[in-house]
Amino acid sequence: MTQHAVSQTLGPVSLEEIFITHELERRLRRPPDYQAENRGLVALARDLAHAPESILQRVTEAAMELCHAATAGISLIEQYEGRSVFRWRALAGVFAAHLGTMTQRDFSPCGIVVDRRQAQLAAAPERYYPYLAVQPPIVEVLLLPFFVAGEAKGTLWIMAHDEQRKFDAEDVRVLSSLAEFTSAAYQVHTGLATVVRKQAELERSNRELERFAAIVSHDLREPLRTVTSYTQLLARRYRGRLDYEADEFIAFTVAGAKRMEQRIEALLTLAHISTIGGEFLPVSLETVLEEVLADLHSQLQEAGTTVQRNLLPTVFGHAEQLRSLFQNLLTNAVKYRHPDRHPNVQINAAKSHDQWEIRVEDNGIGIAEPHKERIFDVFQRLHTSKEYEGMGIGLALCKKIVERHGGHIWVESKPEQGATFVFTLPA
Ligand code: ADP
């Protein structure tokens, strides 16, 4: 069996001599074993849900078992050096070691099956396909094509290496239902591969972007510091010595440079979230919240804030980042309070499936529907600095922290009634 496409030397017999599909109907049909078949399909459905990455392999094992075959496999059509080939992508039984073997699409029993679009039985195929002269010899091979949206994607096949084992119409029936299943499994499998690839690409480009942001902000710091210190110097030395307008311009420049400095600091903090921190450790959110409440004590008290909460869990994470998460959410709950009432914040944790859902609910001004997503983007604010102080970095930071911990964050809100920031963390 070669790793590469084989030459087109024809064997001594014709194609029609090795394909004996008509025999299937003539042979005595073995009785169906519906129980075994049901058990097999249920197990496959379970595997598809729990371990989709190995589902093609599981299908071949099921085909081998249910059809009492010695070898089973799935060959998928792919492009190799500009040509269409079949690659053995899942194998079970005697030929399991030959995983990855390729055969030319135009010179392979799989090609015939796909062209004829139905089950085909071949006997001693090496008589026509010399590269199939293997040990133990292939006495019979039964192949079925499978399709996705009408397009052939590959074949599911079983082999007998024993003269006593002849495939019949019952094997075709069982293999047909498995071929249907293979089509679904194939879609999950290729979909999954695409998701994994896209995820890796995304992570790589995110890392690059972060590095870029860190470098740019770092490099901007130095010249900006020069601008800031000289404009401050200008302001000190020349205040009152030039005219009123000049004083005002200098003040704008100083304020602008300060804002830029703060933004650069903020960008650097954001870029650092994914780089610092090393290993995750058990962190008691109860302790984290206690510390944040103590830090914000005077701020909370000044606004007349009441805080209600249930017991928070211990999660795996980065304590400092989780502290920053609670601190940002609580500060915002107080900052964006409703002018007609004192702030009330309720913090609740509930476990659902394999994750914690933590809700930080306030009774503030709330957020209108169209802004619910963009507030998590960096520098996105719904108010001017005159109305509410801030830079639009807090929620971007929260989002990054939650995502780095394997969770999601979103907001639920009715304007004028309050906002609930909800985030999940793996349990
Ligand atoms: P900042 O508070 O510095 O503007 P954030 O990223 O923390 O930055 O918040 C982004 C925007 O989301 C805020 O400008 C505000 O409009 C809105 N927002 C955040 N938290 C709340 C809240 N609890 N209630 C109402 N609006 C909020």
Short mmCIF file of C-alpha atoms in Angstrom, two decimals, residues 289 307-308 312 325-334 344-349 357-363 409-412 418-423:
data_model
loop_
_atom_site.label_atom_id
_atom_site.label_comp_id
_atom_site.label_asym_id
_atom_site.label_seq_id
_atom_site.Cartn_x
_atom_site.Cartn_y
_atom_site.Cartn_z
CA LEU A 289 -15.66 41.16 47.23
CA VAL A 307 -25.23 46.29 49.01
CA GLN A 308 -27.06 42.95 49.23
CA LEU A 312 -20.08 33.82 46.36
CA LEU A 325 -13.56 43.16 37.78
CA PHE A 326 -15.71 43.66 40.91
CA GLN A 327 -14.20 47.05 41.56
CA ASN A 328 -15.10 48.33 38.07
CA LEU A 329 -18.64 46.99 38.23
CA LEU A 330 -19.28 48.39 41.71
CA THR A 331 -17.75 51.77 40.90
CA ASN A 332 -19.97 52.01 37.82
CA ALA A 333 -23.07 51.00 39.81
CA VAL A 334 -22.43 53.98 42.08
CA ASN A 344 -28.71 49.67 45.69
CA VAL A 345 -26.48 46.86 44.42
CA GLN A 346 -27.38 43.19 44.58
CA ILE A 347 -24.71 40.60 43.92
CA ASN A 348 -25.81 37.01 43.40
CA ALA A 349 -24.11 33.83 42.25
CA GLU A 357 -23.33 32.93 36.74
CA ILE A 358 -22.67 36.06 38.76
CA ARG A 359 -25.07 39.00 38.57
CA VAL A 360 -24.28 42.52 39.70
CA GLU A 361 -27.56 44.38 39.64
CA ASP A 362 -28.02 48.11 40.27
CA ASN A 363 -30.97 50.51 40.33
CA ILE A 409 -20.04 39.07 30.19
CA TRP A 410 -23.12 40.96 29.08
CA VAL A 411 -25.59 43.51 30.39
CA GLU A 412 -29.33 43.31 30.89
CA GLY A 418 -31.15 49.90 36.43
CA ALA A 419 -28.56 47.64 34.85
CA THR A 420 -27.52 44.08 35.61
CA PHE A 421 -24.03 43.05 34.57
CA VAL A 422 -23.89 39.29 34.27
CA PHE A 423 -20.71 37.29 33.91
#
